[in-house]
């Protein structure tokens, strides 16, 4: 019989916490069974396989990221929104390394639920860059660039790759502002005078 109070949602939540501790790649059914206090076969009453468990952790992580980014972007647009989203995204990723690793896996084409949740999360980024007045194609480029900056920086920071005597948070803000300046300059090419480059902390 399943342990009292243990259900699929509880299993996914426990797996998410465990992934942050041991790494997403280190998440196993055996370790999870120990965490929730059951024998490994008992987990299969709630989750079909390790692949299903990983999918569940990733899906919940994307939902959580979407909620974090939505809160960060409320009442903001353009550069201010991009900056707020980038800061919130980095903090969440550093605080939840296993869940973040799960979230960057692309959902399978046939997984409509995961596809929909991932689309909602990415749409938050599109809403943020919409304030720059970019063309549709350049908006896609901008969102990809923003995701690349966040993922690349967080990955290096998580691996303790930044050993020089400067706070990574300051370098991160510099990188994000550089990206913002690029988007503003690209938008200006389509018409209007080019705006002055933003300085760190400057409001849009």
mmCIF file of C-alpha atoms in Angstrom:
data_model
loop_
_atom_site.group_PDB
_atom_site.id
_atom_site.type_symbol
_atom_site.label_atom_id
_atom_site.label_comp_id
_atom_site.label_asym_id
_atom_site.label_seq_id
_atom_site.Cartn_x
_atom_site.Cartn_y
_atom_site.Cartn_z
ATOM 1 C CA UNK A 1 0.000 0.000 0.000
ATOM 2 C CA UNK A 2 1.244 3.563 -0.723
ATOM 3 C CA UNK A 3 2.488 5.436 2.336
ATOM 4 C CA UNK A 4 -0.237 7.569 3.890
ATOM 5 C CA UNK A 5 -0.163 11.118 2.520
ATOM 6 C CA UNK A 6 2.129 10.230 -0.361
ATOM 7 C CA UNK A 7 0.811 11.099 -3.810
ATOM 8 C CA UNK A 8 2.223 12.115 -7.185
ATOM 9 C CA UNK A 9 2.457 15.814 -6.304
ATOM 10 C CA UNK A 10 4.290 15.018 -3.058
ATOM 11 C CA UNK A 11 6.691 12.733 -4.900
ATOM 12 C CA UNK A 12 7.464 15.402 -7.514
ATOM 13 C CA UNK A 13 8.001 18.022 -4.811
ATOM 14 C CA UNK A 14 10.394 15.750 -2.932
ATOM 15 C CA UNK A 15 12.213 14.902 -6.158
ATOM 16 C CA UNK A 16 12.586 18.595 -6.952
ATOM 17 C CA UNK A 17 14.211 19.305 -3.592
ATOM 18 C CA UNK A 18 16.450 16.256 -3.946
ATOM 19 C CA UNK A 19 17.519 17.337 -7.456
ATOM 20 C CA UNK A 20 18.707 20.649 -6.013
ATOM 21 C CA UNK A 21 20.867 18.742 -3.526
ATOM 22 C CA UNK A 22 22.345 15.978 -5.689
ATOM 23 C CA UNK A 23 21.992 17.515 -9.152
ATOM 24 C CA UNK A 24 19.355 16.700 -11.721
ATOM 25 C CA UNK A 25 21.584 14.060 -13.315
ATOM 26 C CA UNK A 26 22.039 12.421 -9.913
ATOM 27 C CA UNK A 27 18.313 12.046 -9.245
ATOM 28 C CA UNK A 28 17.364 8.363 -8.995
ATOM 29 C CA UNK A 29 14.312 6.436 -7.900
ATOM 30 C CA UNK A 30 16.371 4.781 -5.161
ATOM 31 C CA UNK A 31 17.511 8.056 -3.622
ATOM 32 C CA UNK A 32 14.007 9.454 -3.853
ATOM 33 C CA UNK A 33 12.559 6.372 -2.145
ATOM 34 C CA UNK A 34 14.949 6.928 0.759
ATOM 35 C CA UNK A 35 13.953 10.593 0.926
ATOM 36 C CA UNK A 36 10.212 9.895 1.176
ATOM 37 C CA UNK A 37 10.609 6.829 3.391
ATOM 38 C CA UNK A 38 9.376 4.040 1.149
ATOM 39 C CA UNK A 39 10.880 1.134 -0.749
ATOM 40 C CA UNK A 40 11.714 1.876 -4.359
ATOM 41 C CA UNK A 41 8.937 -0.316 -5.844
ATOM 42 C CA UNK A 42 6.383 1.699 -3.877
ATOM 43 C CA UNK A 43 7.279 4.823 -5.850
ATOM 44 C CA UNK A 44 5.918 3.228 -9.005
ATOM 45 C CA UNK A 45 2.441 3.483 -7.531
ATOM 46 C CA UNK A 46 2.778 7.247 -8.011
ATOM 47 C CA UNK A 47 5.220 7.670 -10.899
ATOM 48 C CA UNK A 48 5.700 5.360 -13.884
ATOM 49 C CA UNK A 49 9.446 5.651 -14.453
ATOM 50 C CA UNK A 50 12.550 7.742 -13.937
ATOM 51 C CA UNK A 51 11.797 9.470 -17.230
ATOM 52 C CA UNK A 52 8.320 10.364 -15.970
ATOM 53 C CA UNK A 53 9.850 11.631 -12.738
ATOM 54 C CA UNK A 54 12.324 13.830 -14.619
ATOM 55 C CA UNK A 55 9.509 15.126 -16.787
ATOM 56 C CA UNK A 56 7.466 15.971 -13.704
ATOM 57 C CA UNK A 57 10.349 17.821 -12.056
ATOM 58 C CA UNK A 58 11.020 19.752 -15.259
ATOM 59 C CA UNK A 59 7.373 20.646 -15.795
ATOM 60 C CA UNK A 60 6.984 21.942 -12.260
ATOM 61 C CA UNK A 61 10.247 23.868 -12.555
ATOM 62 C CA UNK A 62 9.040 25.646 -15.686
ATOM 63 C CA UNK A 63 5.790 26.516 -13.910
ATOM 64 C CA UNK A 64 7.747 27.897 -10.969
ATOM 65 C CA UNK A 65 10.029 29.941 -13.227
ATOM 66 C CA UNK A 66 7.011 31.346 -15.035
ATOM 67 C CA UNK A 67 5.483 32.466 -11.738
ATOM 68 C CA UNK A 68 8.749 34.086 -10.637
ATOM 69 C CA UNK A 69 9.188 35.948 -13.922
ATOM 70 C CA UNK A 70 5.568 37.078 -13.963
ATOM 71 C CA UNK A 71 5.962 38.648 -10.527
ATOM 72 C CA UNK A 72 9.230 40.292 -11.564
ATOM 73 C CA UNK A 73 7.715 41.813 -14.713
ATOM 74 C CA UNK A 74 4.525 43.208 -13.180
ATOM 75 C CA UNK A 75 4.213 46.915 -13.942
ATOM 76 C CA UNK A 76 7.387 46.982 -16.026
ATOM 77 C CA UNK A 77 8.183 47.058 -19.736
ATOM 78 C CA UNK A 78 11.165 47.357 -22.050
ATOM 79 C CA UNK A 79 14.604 47.664 -20.402
ATOM 80 C CA UNK A 80 13.179 47.757 -16.880
ATOM 81 C CA UNK A 81 11.261 44.520 -17.464
ATOM 82 C CA UNK A 82 14.232 42.763 -19.052
ATOM 83 C CA UNK A 83 16.489 43.786 -16.186
ATOM 84 C CA UNK A 84 14.005 42.654 -13.521
ATOM 85 C CA UNK A 85 13.365 39.345 -15.271
ATOM 86 C CA UNK A 86 17.070 38.671 -15.722
ATOM 87 C CA UNK A 87 17.775 39.301 -12.033
ATOM 88 C CA UNK A 88 14.865 37.128 -10.874
ATOM 89 C CA UNK A 89 15.773 34.337 -13.293
ATOM 90 C CA UNK A 90 19.414 34.262 -12.146
ATOM 91 C CA UNK A 91 18.473 34.195 -8.467
ATOM 92 C CA UNK A 92 15.979 31.382 -8.946
ATOM 93 C CA UNK A 93 18.431 29.331 -10.996
ATOM 94 C CA UNK A 94 21.213 29.707 -8.431
ATOM 95 C CA UNK A 95 18.854 28.875 -5.568
ATOM 96 C CA UNK A 96 17.463 25.804 -7.360
ATOM 97 C CA UNK A 97 20.276 24.313 -9.487
ATOM 98 C CA UNK A 98 18.713 20.885 -9.955
ATOM 99 C CA UNK A 99 15.327 22.240 -10.876
ATOM 100 C CA UNK A 100 16.916 24.743 -13.216
ATOM 101 C CA UNK A 101 18.795 21.970 -15.019
ATOM 102 C CA UNK A 102 15.504 20.106 -15.393
ATOM 103 C CA UNK A 103 13.769 23.182 -16.788
ATOM 104 C CA UNK A 104 16.101 23.717 -19.743
ATOM 105 C CA UNK A 105 15.294 20.375 -21.343
ATOM 106 C CA UNK A 106 13.108 20.901 -24.379
ATOM 107 C CA UNK A 107 9.674 19.251 -24.011
ATOM 108 C CA UNK A 108 8.796 16.475 -26.411
ATOM 109 C CA UNK A 109 6.724 17.499 -29.398
ATOM 110 C CA UNK A 110 3.847 15.222 -28.385
ATOM 111 C CA UNK A 111 3.768 16.488 -24.776
ATOM 112 C CA UNK A 112 1.066 19.123 -25.163
ATOM 113 C CA UNK A 113 0.874 20.015 -21.472
ATOM 114 C CA UNK A 114 4.607 20.636 -21.194
ATOM 115 C CA UNK A 115 4.629 22.500 -24.506
ATOM 116 C CA UNK A 116 1.881 24.827 -23.270
ATOM 117 C CA UNK A 117 3.598 25.560 -19.960
ATOM 118 C CA UNK A 118 6.938 26.203 -21.688
ATOM 119 C CA UNK A 119 5.230 28.525 -24.170
ATOM 120 C CA UNK A 120 3.694 30.541 -21.345
ATOM 121 C CA UNK A 121 7.092 30.968 -19.676
ATOM 122 C CA UNK A 122 8.788 32.075 -22.895
ATOM 123 C CA UNK A 123 5.899 34.407 -23.683
ATOM 124 C CA UNK A 124 6.827 36.409 -20.577
ATOM 125 C CA UNK A 125 10.181 37.141 -22.213
ATOM 126 C CA UNK A 126 8.485 38.138 -25.463
ATOM 127 C CA UNK A 127 6.209 40.493 -23.547
ATOM 128 C CA UNK A 128 9.268 42.084 -21.950
ATOM 129 C CA UNK A 129 11.130 42.717 -25.211
ATOM 130 C CA UNK A 130 7.953 43.958 -26.915
ATOM 131 C CA UNK A 131 8.631 47.353 -25.353
ATOM 132 C CA UNK A 132 11.633 47.809 -27.652
ATOM 133 C CA UNK A 133 9.531 47.859 -30.827
ATOM 134 C CA UNK A 134 11.531 45.118 -32.540
ATOM 135 C CA UNK A 135 10.319 43.264 -35.618
ATOM 136 C CA UNK A 136 8.931 39.772 -35.047
ATOM 137 C CA UNK A 137 12.142 38.114 -36.224
ATOM 138 C CA UNK A 138 14.346 40.374 -34.131
ATOM 139 C CA UNK A 139 12.102 39.770 -31.109
ATOM 140 C CA UNK A 140 12.815 36.059 -31.473
ATOM 141 C CA UNK A 141 16.522 36.838 -31.700
ATOM 142 C CA UNK A 142 16.282 39.026 -28.596
ATOM 143 C CA UNK A 143 14.521 36.351 -26.533
ATOM 144 C CA UNK A 144 17.044 33.738 -27.627
ATOM 145 C CA UNK A 145 19.884 36.094 -26.741
ATOM 146 C CA UNK A 146 18.380 36.782 -23.318
ATOM 147 C CA UNK A 147 17.953 33.079 -22.570
ATOM 148 C CA UNK A 148 21.489 32.393 -23.780
ATOM 149 C CA UNK A 149 22.943 35.117 -21.570
ATOM 150 C CA UNK A 150 21.089 33.878 -18.500
ATOM 151 C CA UNK A 151 21.840 30.202 -19.083
ATOM 152 C CA UNK A 152 25.482 30.748 -19.969
ATOM 153 C CA UNK A 153 26.192 33.072 -17.064
ATOM 154 C CA UNK A 154 24.369 30.967 -14.489
ATOM 155 C CA UNK A 155 26.080 27.812 -15.719
ATOM 156 C CA UNK A 156 29.529 29.321 -15.341
ATOM 157 C CA UNK A 157 28.671 30.896 -12.004
ATOM 158 C CA UNK A 158 27.290 27.617 -10.663
ATOM 159 C CA UNK A 159 30.544 25.893 -11.592
ATOM 160 C CA UNK A 160 32.569 28.554 -9.722
ATOM 161 C CA UNK A 161 34.165 29.626 -12.997
ATOM 162 C CA UNK A 162 34.372 33.297 -11.975
ATOM 163 C CA UNK A 163 37.475 33.562 -9.799
ATOM 164 C CA UNK A 164 38.516 37.158 -10.443
ATOM 165 C CA UNK A 165 38.007 39.720 -7.711
ATOM 166 C CA UNK A 166 34.705 41.171 -8.874
ATOM 167 C CA UNK A 167 31.213 40.323 -7.741
ATOM 168 C CA UNK A 168 29.542 38.191 -10.451
ATOM 169 C CA UNK A 169 26.324 40.125 -9.844
ATOM 170 C CA UNK A 170 28.015 43.288 -11.112
ATOM 171 C CA UNK A 171 29.296 41.508 -14.214
ATOM 172 C CA UNK A 172 25.863 40.025 -14.805
ATOM 173 C CA UNK A 173 24.233 43.445 -14.734
ATOM 174 C CA UNK A 174 26.849 44.683 -17.189
ATOM 175 C CA UNK A 175 26.114 41.810 -19.576
ATOM 176 C CA UNK A 176 22.345 42.348 -19.333
ATOM 177 C CA UNK A 177 22.699 46.091 -19.911
ATOM 178 C CA UNK A 178 24.918 45.395 -22.920
ATOM 179 C CA UNK A 179 22.179 43.188 -24.325
ATOM 180 C CA UNK A 180 19.573 45.869 -23.612
ATOM 181 C CA UNK A 181 21.669 48.462 -25.419
ATOM 182 C CA UNK A 182 21.915 46.141 -28.389
ATOM 183 C CA UNK A 183 18.149 45.714 -28.530
ATOM 184 C CA UNK A 184 17.615 49.466 -28.295
ATOM 185 C CA UNK A 185 20.119 50.061 -31.081
ATOM 186 C CA UNK A 186 18.528 47.373 -33.266
ATOM 187 C CA UNK A 187 15.099 48.923 -32.781
ATOM 188 C CA UNK A 188 16.493 52.318 -33.741
ATOM 189 C CA UNK A 189 17.722 50.979 -37.072
ATOM 190 C CA UNK A 190 14.103 50.532 -38.102
ATOM 191 C CA UNK A 191 13.413 54.256 -37.712
ATOM 192 C CA UNK A 192 13.914 57.135 -35.292
ATOM 193 C CA UNK A 193 17.022 58.465 -33.649
ATOM 194 C CA UNK A 194 19.263 56.067 -31.800
ATOM 195 C CA UNK A 195 18.850 56.463 -28.033
ATOM 196 C CA UNK A 196 21.796 57.045 -25.754
ATOM 197 C CA UNK A 197 23.233 53.818 -24.297
ATOM 198 C CA UNK A 198 21.870 52.820 -20.902
ATOM 199 C CA UNK A 199 24.116 52.867 -17.865
ATOM 200 C CA UNK A 200 23.798 50.277 -15.130
ATOM 201 C CA UNK A 201 20.701 50.897 -13.016
ATOM 202 C CA UNK A 202 19.244 53.520 -15.386
ATOM 203 C CA UNK A 203 15.505 53.350 -15.806
ATOM 204 C CA UNK A 204 13.964 53.066 -19.272
#
